[in-house]
Amino acid sequence: MSIKKLPSISSLLLAIIFITGCNQPATKVFENTDAMVEFAKANVTEIPLVDFKKMYEDYETFVLIDVRSKVEYDKSFIPGALNIERGLLEFRIAKDKFWEDEMLYMPLKDELIILCCKKGHRGALAAQSLKNLGYTNVKNLEGGVENWKQNYPDLIEMNEVATGGAVIEAAGGGGSDDGGC
C-alpha cells in the first residue's frame, strides 16, 4: 500500500494566487493626459460633424450628452443636449432617479449615445468610460461643441448671461495646457 503525499497548503495558496492574479485586468498607465486622450480616441468611435448634423436635422433617435461643466454648458450648447458633467457621468447614466428628474427615459446599453465637450477630448474619455460600463453604441462628436459652433453657428443655443445676471466667462478647465478640452 502506497501513501500519496498531498500538496502543502502553501502550494495550494500559491497556485490560487497565481490563477486568480492572471485573471485580473491590467491597469494601463499613461505618461500624461494627452496620451490618455489619444488612447481613448483610438478606442472609441468618433462621429464626423457632417454625419451628426444630418442625424440632428433628420430627427434621428439618439441621446446627446454634453459632458462639459455647467458653466460652459450654460454659455452655449447644442439644442437638445443634456448636460451631465464628465465627473458625474458614470454615476448618473444608469440612475433612474436622475432620468426621472430630467423627465427623460434612461438610455439602454445598446442605444445610440453621442457625447460632446468643448473640443472632443473629455468626450473621448467619457465615451471610454461608458464603454467600460457596457454601453455598446457610444460615439464622440468630432471636434466638440467648438467645431459645431464654428461650422453651424445657427444651430447653437447662446446664453451670455447666467442666472442672477452675472456674465459667464468661457471656462478653460479640463486640465489641458491649450485652454481647455
XYZ file of C-alpha atoms in Angstrom:
181
model
C 0.000 0.000 0.000
C 1.463 3.348 -1.020
C 0.643 6.658 0.560
C 0.291 9.649 -1.737
C 1.538 12.916 -0.383
C -0.986 15.764 -0.575
C 0.199 19.171 -1.750
C 1.033 21.567 1.052
C -1.335 24.372 1.934
C 1.268 26.927 0.876
C 1.497 25.287 -2.567
C -2.281 25.437 -2.935
C -2.383 29.093 -1.878
C 0.382 29.969 -4.288
C -1.500 28.238 -7.113
C -4.729 30.093 -6.255
C -2.934 33.455 -6.147
C -1.270 32.734 -9.482
C -4.513 31.646 -11.175
C -6.652 34.500 -9.860
C -3.892 37.059 -10.362
C -3.664 36.149 -14.032
C -7.355 36.896 -14.498
C -7.141 40.451 -13.203
C -7.387 43.167 -15.859
C -4.187 45.095 -16.358
C -4.278 48.778 -15.492
C -2.934 50.941 -18.271
C -0.619 53.678 -17.071
C -0.213 56.791 -19.228
C 2.698 59.202 -19.430
C 0.326 62.203 -19.396
C -3.258 63.253 -20.125
C -2.567 63.729 -23.833
C -1.553 60.064 -24.074
C -4.681 59.057 -22.155
C -6.895 61.079 -24.511
C -5.178 59.608 -27.588
C -5.721 56.092 -26.218
C -9.412 56.852 -25.642
C -9.802 58.387 -29.108
C -8.229 55.276 -30.652
C -10.711 53.054 -28.792
C -13.979 54.935 -29.258
C -15.927 55.865 -32.346
C -15.857 59.495 -33.347
C -18.867 60.714 -35.308
C -17.940 63.159 -38.080
C -19.565 66.554 -37.736
C -21.407 66.317 -41.070
C -22.857 62.898 -40.157
C -24.047 64.198 -36.812
C -25.593 67.267 -38.452
C -27.577 65.050 -40.830
C -28.797 62.882 -37.954
C -29.630 66.005 -35.956
C -31.600 67.624 -38.774
C -33.358 64.347 -39.665
C -34.514 63.968 -36.038
C -32.910 60.547 -35.761
C -33.133 58.898 -32.358
C -30.098 59.296 -30.109
C -29.199 60.649 -26.684
C -26.954 63.724 -26.846
C -24.961 64.315 -23.669
C -22.765 67.386 -23.191
C -20.059 66.471 -20.665
C -18.687 69.998 -20.181
C -19.054 71.870 -16.894
C -22.368 73.532 -16.139
C -20.752 76.965 -16.617
C -19.586 76.010 -20.125
C -22.928 74.419 -20.980
C -24.906 77.425 -19.702
C -22.919 79.714 -22.010
C -23.636 77.773 -25.218
C -24.898 74.331 -26.138
C -26.317 72.257 -28.946
C -30.114 72.388 -28.573
C -31.411 69.098 -27.214
C -28.185 68.242 -25.405
C -28.463 67.099 -21.811
C -25.673 68.335 -19.538
C -24.036 65.651 -17.399
C -20.576 66.773 -16.376
C -17.819 64.296 -17.142
C -17.024 63.753 -13.482
C -20.628 62.757 -12.787
C -21.476 60.820 -15.945
C -20.614 57.353 -14.648
C -22.682 57.980 -11.516
C -25.784 59.325 -13.288
C -26.011 57.399 -16.562
C -27.768 54.380 -15.025
C -29.706 56.095 -12.228
C -33.465 56.026 -12.793
C -33.972 58.959 -10.411
C -31.655 61.215 -12.435
C -33.520 60.488 -15.676
C -36.915 60.865 -13.975
C -35.846 64.283 -12.675
C -34.874 65.236 -16.241
C -38.235 63.846 -17.466
C -36.417 61.529 -19.861
C -36.056 57.805 -20.306
C -32.820 56.252 -19.148
C -30.890 55.030 -22.210
C -30.487 51.306 -22.688
C -26.989 49.850 -23.013
C -27.375 49.469 -26.806
C -28.986 52.845 -27.582
C -27.009 55.421 -29.533
C -25.393 57.896 -27.153
C -23.462 60.811 -28.633
C -21.153 62.703 -26.317
C -19.828 66.199 -26.830
C -17.498 68.502 -24.963
C -15.542 71.604 -25.921
C -13.062 70.046 -28.405
C -13.611 66.280 -28.189
C -11.075 65.311 -25.511
C -13.360 64.938 -22.485
C -15.959 63.380 -24.773
C -13.484 60.665 -25.777
C -12.654 59.926 -22.136
C -16.353 59.864 -21.272
C -17.092 57.532 -24.197
C -14.341 55.189 -22.994
C -15.924 55.184 -19.519
C -19.356 54.353 -20.909
C -17.856 51.529 -22.962
C -16.261 50.225 -19.764
C -19.745 50.263 -18.195
C -21.146 48.122 -21.020
C -22.680 50.751 -23.307
C -22.187 49.436 -26.826
C -23.250 52.287 -29.100
C -21.373 55.356 -27.855
C -19.854 57.992 -30.128
C -17.879 61.155 -29.532
C -18.649 64.291 -31.572
C -15.682 65.191 -33.779
C -14.175 68.487 -32.598
C -16.830 69.008 -29.938
C -19.115 71.972 -29.437
C -16.462 74.432 -30.651
C -16.360 72.685 -34.043
C -20.174 72.615 -34.170
C -20.384 76.314 -33.242
C -17.782 77.270 -35.860
C -19.453 75.310 -38.678
C -23.120 75.680 -37.726
C -23.478 78.914 -35.712
C -27.209 78.995 -36.408
C -27.593 75.620 -34.636
C -26.178 76.634 -31.265
C -28.015 77.994 -28.256
C -26.151 81.008 -26.822
C -26.665 82.420 -23.348
C -24.261 85.210 -22.459
C -25.867 85.919 -19.083
C -26.069 83.361 -16.292
C -28.794 83.139 -13.686
C -28.589 86.206 -11.481
C -27.280 88.430 -14.263
C -23.585 87.568 -13.985
C -21.677 87.396 -17.234
C -20.158 83.956 -17.769
C -16.566 83.828 -18.909
C -15.506 80.923 -21.074
C -14.183 78.149 -18.866
C -10.714 76.966 -19.762
C -10.749 73.961 -17.424
C -10.406 70.358 -18.316
C -6.747 70.071 -17.460
C -5.383 70.970 -20.876
C -2.487 73.321 -21.455
C -4.144 74.657 -24.598
C -7.010 76.433 -22.851
C -9.479 73.620 -22.345
C -10.751 70.407 -23.763
